[in-house]
Amino acid sequence: MLWLAVYFPHWLLQYQSYHQGLPQGSELALFERQSGQLLIASRAAAKLGVEAGQSLATAQALCPSLQLLTYEPSLSQEASHWLCQWSYGYSARGVPPVCPFEQTPPNRPSVTDTLLLEVGSMAKIFGGLDRLISQYQQAAEGYGLECQFALGENALLAQLGARYLPFTWPADAVCYDKGHPEPERAARVSACLAKREDRESAKEEEAQGEETKAQSKDEQVGAYSVNLPQLDLKQIELKQVAPLPLPILPLPGHVLQACENMGLTQVEALLALPLKELGERFGESVLTLLAQLKGLLPQVHEFYQMPESYRHKLELLYEVSHLEGLAFPLGRMLGTLSAYLVQRQQAVLALSLTLVFRDLSLAPLRCEIRYPFAEHRADALLKLCRVQLESLTLAAPVISLAIQADTLVALSVQTPNWWQGEGKSDASMRLISLLEARLGADKVKGLESCSHHLPELSWQSRSLSLSGSVSQSRSDARRRKCSAQDVASQKLENQMLNRCAEPRASYQGKTRALSEEASLFTDLFHGLCDGRIRPTWLLRQPEPLEPESVSLLKGPERLHSPWSASSPRDYYLARMHQGGLCWVFRSPEGLFLQGWFG
């Protein structure tokens, strides 16, 4: 396996800085609550004299603008998951970084703050390792992360190389698309190749004793040794690590102290000692580490597994009294959720949002955010979330928030039919989603036809959302099962009546079709309409009529089913004496109004 080791020197601070929206270059420091001492400080704070091990009072005296972050074990877990999730797009085999402030098993030494990615199998996908590393670095910079890289077939050597012998990747070394090369790319490649030849000649002069001249030239051209597309990237080997100081190895503190007392200051000095005596003096852990450095013993790795559901919790650095103040951190969290969904090719139907108040005596506020059409885009996730949160009121300032997404479905793209323009477009789905978010899912419905010969039972309301369609289809299946058992049951008809979309109509205010009567009469008497027309306004339940109140114009049209216990109906196009065209039917029970033409 070929490993890419990525060293993140300030990943815990930069994780908080990204999600909290802090500007890059801020003076930040992580401290332990129990001891009250600093664990790590940002580069900007270190320039002002802030360093690990100082007390809070000393650090704030040196840097009055210092922003202090409390370290919790959950912080390193959340940051580690975040790093691995967005790095999953570059390699499916990733080993999470080890937090330097957590206890690690003594029999499994590892270099802290370093993420391992298996990239040998991914080189062809990205068009080469140089392109993969370049894209990864650009993504890391987008998240505000500082990182160093090293390659190696030995994972432990690659980790040590990323931390202590990284290769540089200049900002101008961007991998351009092959179809649109940069105009000056050829000249830059030629210049870098010339400098590479100068470096090789400098190494020959170093072998002849001119060490000073060789080192100066290596410093000048070393930055260009790995930044060229389609060039072999140098891998870390044991001979490069051997001259380094011994404390770079992930050995226990007492072992390092004992080696210092023995006069062992470099890695090569420890490698030269007999293994038998080392094992008797320091134990099996040192022998295991040396065997892994030499490649004689395989290393055990626990690869990161993408979780089946998504959870993310963020402790805020400030108290939020209004929901608008949650927009920025919530947007960053939903952006991370969007990347997770894209990698798994899934979309979310609903997520749970939990807000924890400053007053811990108050129960956390939990609300469910619904996405009718299984959303996965970050902007749409945030927009619908904000719309649904507008109706909430905060009982107290919020100090933390968490999102959890368990209702995930496969990602599908809705495209209209090119020859007819049918189907649900992206704009229409977004509009319906916005209406459901503002009005509620029970207020936005569509119409569909049902298999029934009676007009008032031949259509019903139906949820337009994906989740509503699933529950509706289950209800339809149950209804069909009941219908097969007892079609003539009046109880079933009453259930279907209750699901009809339109409420009971009245005669008042429903005569908008008066202006259309003339044209409709003309069509009827000239044979342009055969009588089998249907009104656009069906009543939820037929209403009895007096025969003297209407004039029958066209009909009858008989509707009857031999499988139904209901009596046959003879339908007529009629005109109300008070005005308006209507649809009526006659049955043994009398004359009834079925609907209006509008």
XYZ file of C-alpha atoms in Angstrom:
598
model
C 0.000 0.000 0.000
C 1.073 3.537 -0.693
C 0.160 5.874 2.162
C -0.328 9.608 2.149
C 0.243 11.010 5.628
C -1.274 14.415 6.357
C -0.109 16.242 9.459
C -2.509 18.833 10.913
C -0.633 20.813 13.589
C -3.666 22.824 14.800
C -6.634 20.756 13.659
C -8.568 21.028 16.931
C -8.345 24.811 16.927
C -9.051 25.121 13.216
C -12.064 22.808 13.454
C -13.595 25.163 15.994
C -12.531 28.224 14.030
C -14.231 26.968 10.854
C -17.552 25.989 12.423
C -17.731 29.021 14.703
C -16.978 31.410 11.861
C -13.846 32.892 13.427
C -11.494 34.757 11.072
C -8.313 32.997 10.050
C -5.255 34.128 11.954
C -7.156 34.683 15.207
C -5.427 34.324 18.569
C -6.817 31.020 19.859
C -5.775 28.625 22.581
C -7.106 25.329 23.891
C -7.021 24.823 27.643
C -7.872 22.061 30.088
C -10.621 22.920 32.524
C -9.277 20.912 35.471
C -5.665 22.108 35.450
C -6.375 25.558 33.989
C -3.346 25.277 31.699
C -3.022 25.742 27.967
C -2.733 22.651 25.809
C -2.056 24.280 22.441
C -1.984 27.771 20.942
C -2.445 29.040 17.398
C 0.429 30.518 15.407
C -0.884 34.041 15.875
C -1.006 33.549 19.643
C 2.419 31.877 19.710
C 3.976 34.952 18.080
C 2.856 36.949 21.121
C 4.482 34.518 23.553
C 1.526 32.229 24.294
C 2.577 28.593 24.520
C 1.442 25.286 25.937
C 1.757 24.796 29.692
C 1.036 28.415 30.617
C -1.725 29.380 33.002
C -4.777 31.221 31.770
C -3.766 34.409 33.578
C -0.297 34.439 32.020
C -1.647 33.763 28.533
C -4.253 36.515 28.770
C -1.661 38.941 30.091
C 0.575 38.247 27.088
C -2.330 38.361 24.615
C -5.403 40.320 25.757
C -7.299 39.367 22.571
C -6.727 35.653 23.185
C -9.869 33.556 22.754
C -9.905 30.495 24.985
C -11.528 27.203 24.004
C -12.297 24.469 26.486
C -10.987 21.020 25.625
C -13.417 18.127 25.938
C -12.952 14.537 24.732
C -16.044 14.999 22.582
C -14.295 17.870 20.783
C -11.517 15.643 19.473
C -14.050 12.981 18.450
C -16.181 15.449 16.511
C -13.107 16.995 14.869
C -11.741 13.567 13.951
C -15.060 12.516 12.386
C -15.178 15.771 10.447
C -11.651 15.327 9.064
C -12.308 11.734 8.046
C -15.682 12.468 6.470
C -14.508 15.081 3.998
C -11.269 13.150 3.404
C -13.391 10.122 2.495
C -13.841 11.660 -0.945
C -10.121 11.145 -1.607
C -9.659 7.666 -0.178
C -12.021 5.046 1.210
C -9.220 3.758 3.460
C -8.419 6.364 6.053
C -6.972 6.075 9.536
C -8.257 8.795 11.898
C -5.711 11.068 13.592
C -4.800 10.485 17.208
C -5.422 13.342 19.606
C -2.237 14.205 21.564
C -4.256 14.828 24.730
C -5.808 11.381 24.909
C -4.356 8.175 26.286
C -3.237 5.685 23.636
C -2.589 1.960 24.177
C 1.106 1.375 24.994
C 1.302 -1.554 22.572
C 0.096 0.576 19.641
C 2.387 3.595 19.282
C 1.337 6.150 16.699
C 2.230 9.644 15.580
C -0.344 12.147 16.821
C -2.236 14.750 14.745
C -1.633 12.773 11.536
C -4.242 11.377 9.174
C -3.377 8.381 7.000
C -4.905 7.883 3.543
C -4.275 4.930 1.261
C -3.742 6.598 -2.130
C -2.123 3.895 -4.252
C -5.506 2.729 -5.531
C -6.771 6.313 -6.070
C -4.000 7.715 -8.259
C -5.623 6.776 -11.571
C -8.972 8.204 -10.519
C -7.468 11.645 -9.890
C -5.039 11.501 -12.805
C -1.944 11.071 -10.661
C -0.815 11.505 -7.086
C 0.206 15.114 -7.709
C -3.337 16.013 -8.687
C -4.813 14.143 -5.750
C -2.556 15.916 -3.277
C -3.116 19.280 -4.923
C -6.905 18.918 -4.759
C -6.705 17.712 -1.187
C -4.595 20.690 -0.184
C -7.030 23.092 -1.823
C -9.915 21.468 0.053
C -8.012 21.714 3.330
C -7.265 25.382 2.724
C -10.949 25.949 2.030
C -11.681 24.629 5.514
C -8.959 26.829 7.005
C -6.650 23.896 7.807
C -2.851 23.889 7.787
C -1.361 20.587 6.627
C 1.911 18.889 5.679
C 2.281 15.854 3.417
C 4.521 12.831 3.020
C 4.307 9.621 1.018
C 5.550 6.178 1.921
C 4.826 2.482 1.674
C 5.540 2.258 5.393
C 2.692 3.995 7.239
C 4.753 4.837 10.316
C 7.577 6.313 8.254
C 5.054 8.339 6.250
C 3.592 9.736 9.486
C 7.033 10.712 10.754
C 7.865 12.235 7.376
C 4.687 14.321 7.293
C 5.519 15.778 10.682
C 9.280 16.210 10.460
C 10.267 15.798 6.772
C 7.322 17.112 4.752
C 7.580 17.965 1.111
C 6.359 21.427 0.216
C 3.520 22.073 -2.191
C 3.689 25.700 -3.354
C 0.499 27.643 -3.897
C 1.279 28.155 -7.609
C 1.533 24.416 -8.214
C -2.119 23.968 -9.200
C -3.184 20.976 -11.261
C -4.913 22.369 -14.330
C -7.329 20.497 -16.520
C -5.631 18.612 -19.355
C -7.966 20.119 -21.903
C -7.255 23.682 -20.742
C -3.553 23.881 -19.806
C -2.059 27.033 -18.379
C -0.171 29.042 -21.039
C 3.025 29.256 -18.991
C 2.895 25.669 -17.799
C 5.473 24.319 -20.282
C 7.979 27.020 -19.393
C 7.466 26.397 -15.686
C 7.973 22.634 -16.102
C 11.174 23.196 -18.075
C 12.531 25.577 -15.456
C 11.726 23.165 -12.645
C 13.346 20.283 -14.490
C 16.490 22.372 -14.908
C 16.506 23.118 -11.214
C 16.068 19.414 -10.483
C 19.201 18.668 -12.524
C 21.058 21.347 -10.565
C 20.015 19.666 -7.345
C 21.300 16.282 -8.528
C 24.648 17.836 -9.416
C 24.670 19.522 -6.018
C 24.308 16.127 -4.354
C 27.326 14.854 -6.277
C 29.358 17.827 -5.059
C 28.207 17.080 -1.517
C 29.597 13.576 -1.850
C 32.946 15.157 -2.781
C 32.990 17.238 0.392
C 31.301 20.508 -0.653
C 28.432 20.203 1.827
C 27.731 23.935 2.165
C 27.210 24.567 -1.516
C 25.015 21.482 -1.925
C 22.777 22.421 0.982
C 22.221 25.962 -0.318
C 21.229 24.692 -3.749
C 18.957 22.071 -2.213
C 17.179 24.775 -0.267
C 16.639 26.782 -3.439
C 15.226 23.974 -5.558
C 13.800 21.647 -2.934
C 10.431 23.322 -3.165
C 10.203 22.356 -6.828
C 11.120 18.689 -6.477
C 7.562 17.435 -5.945
C 5.262 20.086 -7.311
C 5.274 19.071 -10.958
C 2.381 17.127 -12.445
C 3.225 13.629 -13.705
C 6.492 13.443 -11.763
C 7.369 10.774 -9.215
C 6.901 12.007 -5.676
C 9.672 11.103 -3.303
C 8.740 8.566 -0.650
C 9.992 8.596 2.911
C 12.554 5.874 3.702
C 14.212 4.762 6.894
C 17.551 6.283 5.949
C 15.936 9.721 5.906
C 14.461 9.291 9.383
C 17.588 7.738 10.931
C 19.538 11.026 11.422
C 16.602 12.717 13.182
C 16.471 13.182 16.980
C 15.196 10.219 18.937
C 12.212 12.053 20.565
C 10.386 12.055 17.203
C 9.542 8.388 17.767
C 6.226 7.708 19.559
C 7.898 6.113 22.573
C 6.784 6.360 26.218
C 8.324 9.146 28.250
C 10.300 6.846 30.536
C 11.869 5.092 27.549
C 12.953 8.399 26.026
C 14.412 9.501 29.364
C 16.321 6.247 29.718
C 17.705 6.569 26.193
C 18.816 10.128 26.919
C 20.618 8.937 30.037
C 22.362 6.330 27.899
C 23.530 8.982 25.443
C 21.196 7.919 22.612
C 20.183 11.102 20.805
C 19.370 9.935 17.254
C 17.122 7.261 15.770
C 20.050 5.536 14.076
C 21.750 5.077 17.438
C 18.744 3.151 18.737
C 18.536 1.082 15.563
C 22.181 0.035 15.951
C 21.683 -1.551 19.374
C 21.138 -5.329 19.760
C 17.444 -6.210 19.826
C 17.819 -8.776 22.586
C 19.282 -6.290 25.059
C 16.720 -3.641 24.045
C 13.887 -6.059 24.691
C 15.217 -7.004 28.100
C 15.627 -3.354 29.118
C 12.618 -1.598 27.566
C 10.099 -4.318 26.848
C 8.211 -5.530 23.810
C 6.758 -2.164 22.795
C 10.153 -0.787 21.724
C 10.938 -3.915 19.700
C 7.548 -3.688 18.008
C 8.137 -0.059 17.072
C 11.582 -0.764 15.620
C 10.245 -3.727 13.638
C 7.495 -1.526 12.182
C 10.044 1.148 11.252
C 12.100 -1.437 9.380
C 9.027 -2.914 7.712
C 9.529 -6.316 9.343
C 6.229 -6.253 11.207
C 2.875 -5.223 9.733
C 1.009 -2.367 11.340
C -2.554 -2.751 12.556
C -4.885 0.038 11.417
C -8.498 0.735 12.223
C -9.964 2.295 9.102
C -12.627 4.925 9.355
C -16.125 3.662 8.624
C -18.768 6.061 7.357
C -21.686 5.896 9.832
C -25.134 4.827 8.654
C -26.707 7.888 10.283
C -25.381 11.397 10.757
C -24.805 13.148 14.096
C -22.996 16.402 14.777
C -22.847 18.466 17.941
C -21.280 21.917 18.278
C -20.586 23.853 21.461
C -20.992 27.556 20.723
C -18.388 30.068 21.860
C -21.106 32.614 22.532
C -24.690 32.682 23.728
C -27.391 33.099 21.083
C -30.637 34.766 22.087
C -32.245 34.895 18.620
C -32.686 32.205 16.021
C -31.033 34.408 13.402
C -27.775 34.090 15.332
C -27.806 30.331 14.730
C -27.821 30.721 10.955
C -24.040 30.759 10.478
C -23.014 27.778 12.668
C -26.059 25.858 11.502
C -25.121 26.586 7.887
C -21.619 25.175 8.425
C -23.050 22.067 10.081
C -25.549 21.524 7.276
C -22.745 22.027 4.749
C -20.876 19.164 6.412
C -24.071 17.102 6.321
C -24.418 17.844 2.601
C -20.893 16.564 1.919
C -21.689 13.415 3.898
C -24.866 12.835 1.877
C -23.111 13.347 -1.458
C -20.393 10.857 -0.549
C -22.991 8.241 0.384
C -25.290 9.177 -2.545
C -28.169 9.724 -0.163
C -30.646 12.442 0.717
C -32.408 13.317 3.951
C -36.164 13.315 4.518
C -36.059 14.684 8.047
C -33.483 15.671 10.636
C -33.704 16.384 14.323
C -32.356 19.681 15.652
C -31.601 20.008 19.367
C -30.899 23.351 21.065
C -29.410 23.352 24.567
C -30.138 26.412 26.692
C -27.833 28.234 29.078
C -30.286 27.500 31.863
C -29.743 23.776 32.223
C -32.931 23.445 34.258
C -34.832 23.995 31.004
C -35.329 20.977 28.808
C -33.490 21.166 25.478
C -35.619 22.275 22.557
C -35.997 19.484 20.021
C -37.664 20.053 16.683
C -37.940 17.967 13.539
C -37.037 19.614 10.249
C -38.784 18.002 7.287
C -37.602 17.947 3.673
C -40.516 16.777 1.497
C -38.431 15.761 -1.514
C -35.361 14.245 0.157
C -32.922 17.175 -0.004
C -29.128 16.929 -0.064
C -27.925 20.398 -1.148
C -26.486 22.622 1.539
C -28.322 25.803 0.510
C -31.698 24.066 0.341
C -31.093 22.306 3.651
C -30.446 25.633 5.363
C -33.262 27.510 3.634
C -36.006 25.074 4.623
C -34.543 24.745 8.109
C -34.690 28.508 8.647
C -38.259 28.712 7.348
C -39.443 26.013 9.734
C -37.629 27.605 12.675
C -39.291 30.997 12.171
C -42.286 29.987 14.268
C -40.159 29.020 17.291
C -39.312 31.219 20.263
C -36.210 30.699 22.382
C -36.953 30.412 26.090
C -33.325 31.212 27.004
C -29.962 31.812 25.258
C -28.598 28.794 23.382
C -25.111 27.473 24.161
C -24.949 24.393 21.909
C -26.800 22.766 19.067
C -26.835 19.308 17.545
C -28.312 17.794 14.412
C -29.141 14.156 13.816
C -30.271 12.632 10.514
C -31.602 9.095 10.576
C -34.253 9.227 7.834
C -32.045 8.818 4.760
C -33.053 7.607 1.306
C -31.202 6.939 -1.922
C -30.349 10.061 -3.897
C -32.329 10.404 -7.123
C -32.441 13.237 -9.637
C -35.842 14.263 -11.014
C -35.686 15.297 -14.673
C -38.662 16.275 -16.866
C -39.507 14.350 -20.023
C -37.825 16.145 -22.886
C -40.632 15.522 -25.375
C -43.532 16.690 -23.210
C -41.956 18.667 -20.389
C -43.739 16.535 -17.797
C -42.460 15.501 -14.412
C -41.448 17.461 -11.353
C -38.847 20.084 -12.096
C -36.334 21.276 -9.553
C -38.009 24.676 -9.307
C -41.461 23.211 -8.689
C -40.162 20.858 -6.014
C -38.390 23.717 -4.271
C -41.586 25.781 -4.363
C -43.667 22.957 -2.896
C -41.025 22.328 -0.242
C -41.077 26.004 0.712
C -44.886 26.016 0.911
C -44.904 22.939 3.108
C -42.263 24.476 5.359
C -44.311 27.659 5.806
C -47.847 26.256 5.907
C -47.355 22.699 7.110
C -47.432 19.384 5.277
C -51.172 18.948 5.946
C -51.979 22.224 4.143
C -50.280 21.470 0.801
C -51.857 18.591 -1.098
C -52.497 17.452 -4.633
C -55.382 15.610 -6.283
C -55.485 12.143 -7.754
C -58.115 9.845 -9.155
C -59.389 6.714 -7.434
C -60.831 3.528 -8.852
C -64.536 4.059 -8.104
C -67.575 4.611 -10.290
C -69.182 7.220 -8.015
C -67.874 10.726 -8.814
C -67.612 11.861 -5.192
C -65.435 8.828 -4.449
C -63.336 8.896 -7.619
C -60.825 11.533 -6.453
C -59.026 12.375 -3.256
C -56.320 14.563 -1.810
C -52.793 13.261 -1.561
C -49.570 14.498 -0.056
C -47.078 15.756 -2.631
C -43.970 15.062 -0.603
C -41.898 11.911 -0.814
C -42.483 10.957 2.819
C -46.214 11.588 2.476
C -46.345 9.489 -0.666
C -44.779 6.556 1.165
C -47.302 6.692 3.993
C -50.126 7.328 1.496
C -49.209 4.290 -0.576
C -49.294 2.154 2.539
C -52.709 3.524 3.395
C -53.905 2.886 -0.167
C -52.712 -0.703 0.053
C -54.658 -1.217 3.258
C -57.714 0.401 1.700
C -57.548 -1.838 -1.379
C -57.301 -4.867 0.831
C -60.423 -3.851 2.704
C -62.197 -3.091 -0.578
C -61.478 -6.568 -1.910
C -62.980 -8.097 1.201
C -66.146 -6.000 1.231
C -66.675 -3.634 -1.669
C -70.273 -2.886 -0.749
C -69.395 -1.859 2.781
C -70.785 1.566 3.635
C -68.037 2.011 6.193
C -65.415 2.026 3.448
C -67.317 4.658 1.491
C -67.513 6.869 4.580
C -63.734 6.587 5.047
C -63.152 7.642 1.464
C -65.585 10.511 1.830
C -63.568 11.859 4.717
C -60.454 11.941 2.537
C -61.998 14.007 -0.236
C -60.203 17.303 -0.771
C -63.059 19.805 -1.040
C -65.288 20.766 1.911
C -69.052 20.787 1.725
C -70.097 23.493 -0.717
C -73.008 25.895 -0.484
C -75.036 27.565 -3.199
C -74.099 31.084 -2.172
C -71.178 32.646 -3.992
C -70.650 29.782 -6.475
C -72.161 31.233 -9.656
C -69.010 32.382 -11.396
C -69.928 30.327 -14.456
C -72.827 32.570 -15.487
C -70.671 34.336 -18.082
C -69.774 30.996 -19.663
C -73.312 29.686 -20.003
C -73.861 31.118 -23.488
C -70.825 29.431 -25.020
C -71.601 26.155 -23.238
C -75.228 26.209 -24.485
C -73.946 26.770 -28.023
C -71.603 23.775 -27.789
C -74.347 21.565 -26.422
C -76.999 22.332 -29.025
C -74.566 22.181 -31.953
C -73.353 18.734 -30.959
C -69.850 19.856 -29.902
C -70.414 18.303 -26.497
C -71.904 14.838 -26.202
C -73.054 15.273 -22.626
C -70.247 13.333 -20.953
C -68.739 16.442 -19.484
C -67.635 16.710 -15.894
C -67.767 19.765 -13.655
C -64.605 21.252 -12.173
C -66.246 21.545 -8.749
C -67.489 18.302 -7.199
C -69.232 18.394 -3.874
C -67.847 16.329 -1.090
C -71.243 14.697 -0.677
C -74.284 14.996 -2.981
C -76.978 17.363 -1.707
C -80.734 16.864 -2.216
C -82.555 19.219 -4.615
C -86.134 20.155 -5.258
C -87.089 19.219 -8.832
C -88.686 22.631 -9.332
C -85.399 24.476 -8.646
C -83.557 23.253 -11.769
C -84.095 22.831 -15.495
C -82.606 19.687 -17.078
C -80.656 20.535 -20.262
C -78.803 17.398 -21.324
C -78.905 13.752 -20.355
C -79.398 11.258 -18.930
C -76.068 9.439 -18.478
C -76.386 6.359 -16.302
C -73.614 5.406 -13.849
C -73.996 1.990 -12.282
C -71.655 -0.779 -11.167
C -72.824 -4.383 -10.819
C -70.322 -4.866 -7.963
C -71.724 -2.029 -5.874
C -74.733 -2.102 -3.577
C -75.578 1.526 -4.407
C -78.548 2.231 -6.657
C -77.998 3.424 -10.287
C -77.781 7.141 -11.019
C -78.955 9.089 -14.074
C -76.851 12.255 -14.505
C -78.033 15.468 -16.219
C -76.553 18.788 -17.161
C -78.894 21.293 -15.525
C -79.352 24.976 -14.923
C -80.303 26.418 -11.559
C -83.215 28.865 -11.651
C -81.108 31.155 -9.430
C -78.276 30.965 -11.959
C -75.355 28.658 -12.626
C -74.761 25.416 -14.511
C -74.659 22.291 -12.405
C -74.444 18.533 -12.604
C -77.314 16.610 -11.000
C -78.450 13.008 -10.858
C -81.715 11.233 -10.263
C -81.929 8.043 -8.203
C -84.721 6.182 -6.441
C -84.038 8.400 -3.421
C -84.715 11.608 -5.380
C -82.831 14.411 -7.186
C -79.332 15.382 -5.967
C -76.746 18.023 -6.804
C -73.301 16.535 -7.651
C -71.204 19.551 -8.710
C -70.841 22.935 -10.343
C -69.360 24.053 -13.667
C -66.970 26.933 -13.047
